[in-house]
CSV table of C-alpha atoms in Angstrom, one decimal:
chain,number,residue,atom,x,y,z
P,470,MET,CA,36.1,158.0,390.7
P,471,THR,CA,38.7,156.1,388.5
P,472,LEU,CA,42.4,157.0,389.0
P,473,HIS,CA,43.8,158.2,385.8
P,474,LEU,CA,47.1,156.5,385.0
P,475,ASP,CA,50.0,157.7,382.9
P,476,ILE,CA,50.0,154.4,380.9
P,477,GLY,CA,46.7,153.2,380.0
P,478,GLY,CA,44.7,151.3,377.2
P,479,SER,CA,44.2,154.5,375.4
P,480,ASN,CA,48.1,155.4,374.9
P,481,VAL,CA,50.0,152.0,375.1
P,482,ASP,CA,50.4,152.2,371.6
P,483,ARG,CA,51.8,155.5,371.6
P,484,LEU,CA,54.2,154.8,374.6
P,485,LEU,CA,55.5,151.8,372.7
P,486,GLN,CA,56.2,153.9,369.8
P,487,CYS,CA,57.4,157.3,371.3
P,488,ASN,CA,58.0,157.0,375.0
P,489,GLN,CA,58.5,160.9,375.5
P,490,TRP,CA,55.1,161.7,374.3
P,491,ARG,CA,53.5,162.5,377.7
P,492,GLU,CA,56.6,164.7,378.6
P,493,GLU,CA,56.2,166.6,375.0
P,494,SER,CA,52.2,167.0,376.0
P,495,LYS,CA,52.9,168.3,379.5
P,496,SER,CA,52.6,172.1,378.3
P,497,VAL,CA,49.8,171.5,375.7
P,498,PRO,CA,46.3,172.9,376.8
P,499,SER,CA,43.9,169.9,377.2
P,500,ARG,CA,40.9,169.5,374.9
P,501,PRO,CA,37.5,169.0,375.9
P,502,PRO,CA,35.8,165.7,374.9
P,503,GLY,CA,34.3,165.7,371.3
P,504,GLU,CA,30.8,164.6,370.6
P,505,ALA,CA,31.8,161.2,369.3
P,506,ALA,CA,33.8,160.9,372.7
P,507,ILE,CA,30.8,161.5,374.9
P,508,THR,CA,28.6,159.3,372.7
P,509,GLY,CA,30.6,156.5,373.4
P,510,SER,CA,30.8,156.9,376.9
P,511,MET,CA,27.1,157.4,377.0
P,512,HIS,CA,27.1,154.0,375.5
P,513,HIS,CA,29.8,152.2,377.8
P,514,LEU,CA,27.8,153.7,380.7
P,515,ILE,CA,24.7,151.9,379.6
P,516,GLN,CA,26.3,148.9,378.7
P,517,GLU,CA,27.9,148.9,382.0
P,518,THR,CA,24.7,149.5,384.0
P,519,ALA,CA,22.7,146.6,382.2
P,520,GLN,CA,25.0,143.6,382.8
P,521,ARG,CA,25.9,144.8,386.3
P,522,ASP,CA,22.5,145.2,387.4
P,523,ASP,CA,20.6,142.9,385.3
P,524,MET,CA,18.8,145.2,382.9
P,525,LYS,CA,17.9,145.9,379.4
P,526,PRO,CA,19.2,148.8,377.4
P,527,ALA,CA,15.3,149.8,376.9
P,528,ASP,CA,14.8,150.1,380.7
P,529,LEU,CA,17.4,152.4,380.9
P,530,LEU,CA,16.0,155.1,378.7
P,531,GLY,CA,16.4,158.7,380.0
P,532,THR,CA,19.7,157.8,381.6
P,533,VAL,CA,22.0,160.9,381.5
P,534,TYR,CA,26.0,160.7,381.0
P,535,ARG,CA,27.7,163.6,382.7
P,536,GLU,CA,31.4,164.4,382.0
P,537,GLY,CA,32.3,167.8,383.6
P,538,PRO,CA,29.9,170.4,382.2
P,539,VAL,CA,28.6,168.2,379.5
P,540,SER,CA,25.6,165.7,379.6
P,541,ARG,CA,24.4,163.3,377.2
P,542,GLU,CA,20.8,161.6,377.5
P,543,PHE,CA,20.3,158.0,376.3
P,544,THR,CA,17.5,158.2,373.9
P,545,ASP,CA,15.1,155.9,371.5
P,546,ASP,CA,17.7,157.1,368.8
P,547,ASP,CA,20.4,155.4,370.7
P,548,LEU,CA,18.3,152.4,371.5
P,549,VAL,CA,19.0,150.2,368.4
P,550,LEU,CA,22.8,150.7,368.7
P,551,SER,CA,22.6,149.9,372.4
P,552,GLU,CA,20.5,146.5,371.9
P,553,ILE,CA,23.0,145.4,369.3
P,554,ALA,CA,25.9,145.8,371.7
P,555,TYR,CA,23.9,144.1,374.6
P,556,ALA,CA,22.8,141.0,372.5
P,557,MET,CA,26.4,140.5,371.3
P,558,THR,CA,27.8,140.8,374.7
P,559,ASN,CA,25.0,138.0,375.9
P,560,LYS,CA,26.1,135.6,373.0
P,561,ALA,CA,29.9,135.8,373.8
P,562,LEU,CA,29.1,135.2,377.5
P,563,ALA,CA,26.9,132.2,376.5
P,564,GLU,CA,29.5,130.8,373.9
P,565,TYR,CA,32.2,130.4,376.4
P,566,ASN,CA,29.9,129.7,379.1
P,567,ILE,CA,31.0,132.7,381.3
P,568,THR,CA,29.2,132.2,384.9
P,569,GLU,CA,31.4,134.9,386.6
P,570,PHE,CA,32.3,138.3,385.3
P,571,LEU,CA,33.1,141.8,386.9
P,572,VAL,CA,31.8,144.9,385.2
P,573,GLU,CA,34.4,148.0,384.6
P,574,PRO,CA,37.1,146.4,387.1
P,575,PHE,CA,40.1,148.7,387.6
P,576,VAL,CA,43.3,146.9,387.1
P,577,GLN,CA,46.9,147.8,387.4
P,578,LEU,CA,50.2,146.4,386.4
P,579,VAL,CA,52.0,149.2,388.2
P,580,LYS,CA,50.1,150.4,390.8
P,581,GLY,CA,49.4,154.2,390.4
P,582,LYS,CA,51.2,154.4,387.0
P,583,VAL,CA,50.1,151.5,384.4
P,584,GLY,CA,46.8,149.9,384.1
P,585,GLY,CA,43.0,150.6,382.9
P,586,SER,CA,39.2,149.9,383.4
P,587,ILE,CA,38.2,146.6,381.5
P,588,ASP,CA,34.7,147.0,380.1
P,589,LEU,CA,34.0,143.4,381.3
P,590,LEU,CA,36.2,140.7,382.6
P,591,GLY,CA,34.6,137.2,382.8
P,592,VAL,CA,35.8,133.6,383.3
P,593,SER,CA,34.1,130.4,382.5
P,594,GLU,CA,32.6,127.8,384.7
P,595,ASP,CA,35.8,125.3,384.3
P,596,ARG,CA,38.0,128.2,384.9
P,597,LYS,CA,40.1,127.5,382.1
P,598,THR,CA,38.8,130.6,379.9
P,599,VAL,CA,39.3,134.2,380.8
P,600,LEU,CA,36.9,136.7,378.5
P,601,VAL,CA,38.3,140.2,377.9
P,602,VAL,CA,35.5,142.5,376.6
P,603,ASP,CA,36.0,145.7,375.2
P,604,TYR,CA,33.4,148.1,373.6
P,605,LYS,CA,33.8,150.3,370.8
P,606,PHE,CA,31.2,152.6,369.4
P,607,GLY,CA,33.1,154.3,366.8
P,608,ARG,CA,32.4,154.0,362.7
P,609,TYR,CA,35.9,153.2,362.2
P,610,PRO,CA,37.2,149.6,362.5
P,611,CYS,CA,39.7,148.9,365.3
P,612,VAL,CA,42.5,146.7,365.5
P,613,VAL,CA,41.4,143.5,366.7
P,614,GLU,CA,44.4,141.0,366.7
P,615,ARG,CA,47.7,141.6,368.6
P,616,SER,CA,46.2,144.8,370.2
P,617,SER,CA,48.5,146.2,372.6
P,618,GLN,CA,45.4,147.9,374.6
P,619,HIS,CA,43.7,144.5,375.2
P,620,MET,CA,47.0,142.6,376.1
P,621,LEU,CA,47.9,145.6,378.6
P,622,TYR,CA,44.3,144.6,379.9
P,623,ALA,CA,45.0,141.1,380.6
P,624,LEU,CA,48.5,141.7,382.0
P,625,SER,CA,47.1,144.2,384.3
P,626,ALA,CA,44.2,141.9,385.4
P,627,GLN,CA,46.7,139.0,386.0
P,628,ALA,CA,48.7,141.0,388.2
P,629,ASP,CA,45.8,142.8,390.0
P,630,LYS,CA,44.7,141.4,393.6
P,631,LEU,CA,41.2,142.2,392.7
P,632,THR,CA,41.1,139.8,389.5
P,633,ALA,CA,44.3,137.8,389.8
P,634,ALA,CA,42.4,134.6,391.3
P,635,MET,CA,40.2,134.6,387.6
P,636,PHE,CA,43.5,133.6,386.1
P,637,SER,CA,44.5,130.6,388.4
P,638,ASP,CA,43.6,127.8,386.1
P,639,CYS,CA,43.4,129.8,383.1
P,640,GLU,CA,44.4,128.2,379.8
P,641,HIS,CA,42.9,130.6,377.2
P,642,ILE,CA,42.6,134.2,377.3
P,643,VAL,CA,40.0,135.4,374.6
P,644,PHE,CA,39.5,139.2,373.7
P,645,VAL,CA,36.0,140.0,372.3
P,646,ILE,CA,35.7,143.4,370.8
P,647,ILE,CA,32.0,144.7,370.6
P,648,GLN,CA,31.8,147.4,367.8
P,649,PRO,CA,28.2,147.4,366.4
P,650,GLN,CA,28.8,150.1,363.9
P,651,VAL,CA,31.3,147.8,362.1
P,652,SER,CA,30.2,144.3,362.5
P,653,SER,CA,27.1,142.7,363.8
P,654,VAL,CA,28.8,139.7,365.4
P,655,PRO,CA,31.6,140.1,368.3
P,656,LEU,CA,35.2,140.3,366.8
P,657,VAL,CA,37.2,137.9,368.6
P,658,TRP,CA,40.9,136.7,369.2
P,659,GLU,CA,43.1,135.0,371.5
P,660,ALA,CA,46.4,135.7,372.4
P,661,PRO,CA,48.9,132.9,373.6
P,662,ASN,CA,50.7,133.2,377.0
P,663,LYS,CA,54.1,133.8,375.1
P,664,GLU,CA,52.6,136.6,373.4
P,665,ILE,CA,51.4,138.4,376.2
P,666,ALA,CA,54.7,137.8,378.0
P,667,ASP,CA,56.6,139.2,374.9
P,668,PHE,CA,54.5,142.1,375.0
P,669,GLU,CA,55.3,142.6,378.8
P,670,ALA,CA,59.1,142.6,378.0
P,671,ARG,CA,58.3,145.3,375.2
P,672,LEU,CA,56.4,147.4,377.4
P,673,ARG,CA,58.6,147.5,380.1
P,674,VAL,CA,61.6,148.2,377.7
P,675,ALA,CA,59.5,151.1,376.6
P,676,MET,CA,58.8,152.6,380.0
P,677,GLN,CA,62.5,152.9,380.8
P,678,GLY,CA,63.3,154.5,377.0
P,679,ASN,CA,63.8,158.1,376.6
P,680,SER,CA,63.1,158.9,372.7
P,681,LEU,CA,60.8,160.7,370.4
P,682,LYS,CA,59.6,159.0,367.4
P,683,ALA,CA,56.8,159.6,365.0
P,684,GLY,CA,54.6,157.2,363.5
P,685,PRO,CA,51.0,155.9,363.4
P,686,ALA,CA,50.3,156.3,366.9
P,687,CYS,CA,50.9,160.1,366.8
P,688,ARG,CA,47.6,160.4,365.4
P,689,PHE,CA,45.6,161.2,368.8
P,690,CYS,CA,48.8,162.4,370.6
P,691,PRO,CA,48.0,166.0,372.4
P,692,ALA,CA,51.8,167.1,371.4
P,693,ALA,CA,51.2,166.1,367.5
P,694,PRO,CA,50.3,169.7,366.2
P,695,TYR,CA,53.4,170.8,367.8
P,696,CYS,CA,55.7,168.1,367.7
P,697,SER,CA,59.1,169.0,365.5
P,698,VAL,CA,59.9,165.3,365.2
P,699,ARG,CA,56.1,164.5,363.4
P,700,ARG,CA,56.6,167.5,361.5
P,701,ASP,CA,59.9,166.7,360.2
P,702,SER,CA,58.7,162.9,359.7
P,703,LEU,CA,55.9,164.3,357.5
P,704,THR,CA,57.7,166.9,355.4
P,705,ALA,CA,60.8,164.6,354.5
P,706,THR,CA,59.3,164.2,351.1
P,707,LYS,CA,61.0,167.6,350.3
P,708,ALA,CA,64.3,165.6,350.3
P,709,LEU,CA,62.9,162.7,347.8
P,710,GLY,CA,64.9,162.1,344.6
P,711,THR,CA,64.3,162.3,341.0
P,712,ASP,CA,62.8,158.8,340.6
P,713,LYS,CA,59.3,160.0,339.5
P,714,ILE,CA,57.6,156.4,340.5
P,715,LYS,CA,59.7,156.0,343.5
P,716,ASN,CA,59.1,159.4,344.6
P,717,LEU,CA,55.1,159.1,344.1
P,718,GLN,CA,55.1,155.6,346.2
P,719,ALA,CA,56.7,157.1,349.1
P,720,ALA,CA,54.2,160.2,348.8
P,721,SER,CA,51.4,158.0,348.5
P,722,ASP,CA,52.5,156.0,351.6
P,723,MET,CA,52.1,159.0,353.8
P,724,ILE,CA,48.8,160.2,352.4
P,725,ASP,CA,47.0,158.9,355.7
P,726,GLU,CA,49.5,159.9,358.4
P,727,VAL,CA,49.7,163.6,356.6
P,728,LYS,CA,46.1,164.0,356.3
P,729,ALA,CA,45.8,162.9,360.1
P,730,TRP,CA,48.6,165.2,361.0
P,731,LEU,CA,46.9,168.2,359.2
P,732,THR,CA,43.6,167.3,360.7
P,733,ALA,CA,45.0,167.5,364.3
P,734,VAL,CA,46.6,170.9,363.5
P,735,GLU,CA,43.6,172.2,362.3
P,736,GLU,CA,41.4,170.9,365.4
P,737,GLU,CA,44.2,172.6,367.5
P,738,VAL,CA,44.2,175.8,365.7
P,739,PHE,CA,40.4,176.1,366.1
P,740,LEU,CA,40.4,174.9,369.6
P,741,GLN,CA,42.9,177.6,370.6
P,742,LEU,CA,41.2,180.3,368.6
P,743,ASN,CA,37.7,179.7,370.2
P,744,ARG,CA,39.7,180.1,373.5
P,745,GLY,CA,40.8,183.4,372.3
P,746,VAL,CA,44.3,182.6,371.6
P,747,SER,CA,45.5,184.7,368.6
P,748,ILE,CA,47.1,183.1,365.6
P,749,ASP,CA,48.3,184.7,362.9
P,750,GLY,CA,46.5,184.2,359.7
P,751,LYS,CA,43.6,182.3,361.2
P,752,LYS,CA,39.8,183.4,362.4
P,753,ILE,CA,36.9,181.6,363.2
P,754,VAL,CA,34.0,182.5,361.0
P,755,ASP,CA,30.2,181.6,360.7
P,756,LYS,CA,29.5,178.7,358.4
P,757,ALA,CA,27.5,179.3,355.3
P,758,ALA,CA,23.7,180.0,356.2
P,759,ARG,CA,21.2,177.6,354.9
P,760,ARG,CA,17.8,178.7,354.4
P,761,SER,CA,14.9,176.7,356.2
P,762,TRP,CA,11.4,177.2,357.0
P,763,VAL,CA,10.3,179.5,359.5
P,764,ASN,CA,7.0,177.5,360.0
P,765,PRO,CA,7.0,174.3,357.8
P,766,ALA,CA,3.4,173.5,358.2
P,767,ALA,CA,2.3,177.2,357.5
P,768,ALA,CA,5.2,177.2,354.4
P,769,GLN,CA,3.2,174.0,353.1
P,770,ALA,CA,-0.2,175.6,353.5
P,771,GLU,CA,0.8,178.8,351.9
P,772,LEU,CA,2.6,176.7,348.8
P,773,LEU,CA,-0.7,174.7,348.3
P,774,LYS,CA,-3.0,177.4,348.5
P,775,GLY,CA,-2.7,178.8,345.1
P,776,GLY,CA,-3.5,175.4,343.3
P,777,GLY,CA,-0.3,175.6,341.3
P,778,LEU,CA,1.7,173.1,343.4
P,779,THR,CA,0.4,169.7,344.5
P,780,LEU,CA,1.3,168.1,347.9
P,781,ALA,CA,3.5,165.5,345.7
P,782,ASP,CA,5.4,168.4,344.5
P,783,VAL,CA,6.2,170.0,347.9
P,784,THR,CA,6.8,167.2,349.9
P,785,LYS,CA,8.8,164.1,350.5
P,786,THR,CA,8.4,162.5,353.8
P,787,SER,CA,8.6,166.1,354.8
P,788,LEU,CA,8.4,169.6,353.5
P,789,LYS,CA,11.2,169.8,350.7
P,790,THR,CA,13.7,172.4,351.4
P,791,PRO,CA,13.4,175.8,350.0
P,792,ALA,CA,15.9,175.7,347.4
P,793,GLN,CA,14.2,172.4,346.1
P,794,ILE,CA,11.1,174.0,346.0
P,795,GLU,CA,12.5,176.9,344.1
P,796,LYS,CA,13.6,174.3,341.4
P,797,ILE,CA,10.4,173.0,340.9
P,798,ALA,CA,8.5,176.1,340.7
P,799,ARG,CA,11.2,177.4,338.0
P,800,LYS,CA,10.4,174.2,335.8
P,801,ALA,CA,6.8,174.8,336.6
P,802,GLU,CA,7.2,178.7,335.3
P,803,LEU,CA,5.7,179.6,338.5
P,804,ASP,CA,6.3,182.8,340.4
P,805,ILE,CA,6.7,182.1,344.2
P,806,ASP,CA,8.3,184.4,346.4
P,807,LEU,CA,9.7,182.3,349.4
P,808,ARG,CA,11.3,185.3,351.1
P,809,PRO,CA,8.4,185.6,354.2
P,810,LEU,CA,8.5,182.1,354.5
P,811,VAL,CA,12.3,180.9,355.0
P,812,VAL,CA,15.2,182.1,357.4
P,813,SER,CA,18.9,181.6,356.8
P,814,VAL,CA,20.6,180.0,359.9
P,815,SER,CA,24.2,179.2,360.2
P,816,SER,CA,25.1,175.6,361.3
P,817,GLY,CA,28.2,176.8,363.4
P,818,THR,CA,31.4,178.1,363.1
P,819,THR,CA,34.6,177.2,361.4
P,820,LEU,CA,37.8,178.1,360.6
P,821,ALA,CA,39.2,180.4,358.1
P,822,ASN,CA,42.1,182.2,356.7
P,823,SER,CA,42.2,185.9,358.2
P,824,SER,CA,41.7,187.3,354.6
P,825,ASP,CA,38.1,185.4,354.4
P,826,LYS,CA,35.3,188.1,353.5
P,827,ARG,CA,33.3,186.9,356.5
P,828,PRO,CA,33.5,188.7,359.8
P,829,GLY,CA,35.5,187.2,362.7
P,830,ILE,CA,33.5,185.7,365.6
P,831,SER,CA,34.5,187.1,369.1
P,832,ALA,CA,35.9,184.0,371.3
P,833,ALA,CA,36.1,183.0,374.8
P,834,PRO,CA,37.4,185.3,377.7
P,835,THR,CA,40.7,183.2,377.7
P,836,THR,CA,42.8,185.8,375.5
P,837,GLY,CA,46.4,186.2,374.7
P,838,LEU,CA,49.1,184.8,372.4
P,839,LEU,CA,49.7,181.0,372.0
P,840,ALA,CA,53.6,181.3,372.7
P,841,ASP,CA,52.4,183.0,376.0
P,842,LEU,CA,50.0,180.1,376.9
P,843,MET,CA,52.4,177.4,376.1
P,844,LYS,CA,54.9,178.8,378.4
């Protein structure tokens, strides 16, 4: 089991911006990983296994990734994305003549405190080029050049006795980002030694600091929904002057940050309500129910039986939805009763104001006031 370090690739940007984020997050209840995170971890497992064991992604269909009580199977639907990532990795290994590599080496710059797991670390045949490969399976483009995450990995790998020998004759450290949902070719950048040294100096200063500061790195901070500094930085527009153009520009510059903060707050409120925490003015309700066919095949047969509708009327590649059928029937002036053929099912729960007419949903057994749980 990989040791969890205080400072790693996923939070180093946050540390450089606000070195008190971890202290602020101590009392915040942890969040379970979301569906996207679990899917990304499953893809990482497939790439790791394929490269380490000299297999192809197709050989690993049916592999199950598990994280606590959650599991995710690698299926045919995942194969295309995985094969693209696998092909990009092999292209990078060939292009830089990588003849030796480690998969998921756990490296530390400061033992027990700073470091992380590198997806793949390789060295060229002439030992002059070290390749740091990082997999990203999200839809949103990540930071490529000047990435603090990647420079932390390089620093840690140079310092760790497990991997230090790979840098003995190194002249070039090349970072390769494999993000198949964004690019079909590897995203590559190279950091000069001076840049990595400058980064290390900034990192060590940040590790000794003691200040709270809001900024872009707040986006995924556990404490963001509760942080007064973050909140105050976003509500500062209330103090804007009378110049309308300057005010609009200042407000425009904050759009993305405000949206990200509000999303974090809403997600946290939804999570805590699901745990049974009481939050004034909010509750969880069922999402609006959407009608679907009880039995699509039987519904299709029933609709075609009278002869008023053709197969082209009721199907695309599959049977059209009840709403679409009703629209077609109205246009054709046909009186068709769909009620015996459909069922209305909610797609899940959502957050709503207490004044919403829909009944609230009973939550998990952890009940109480938010203030009590945060003590």
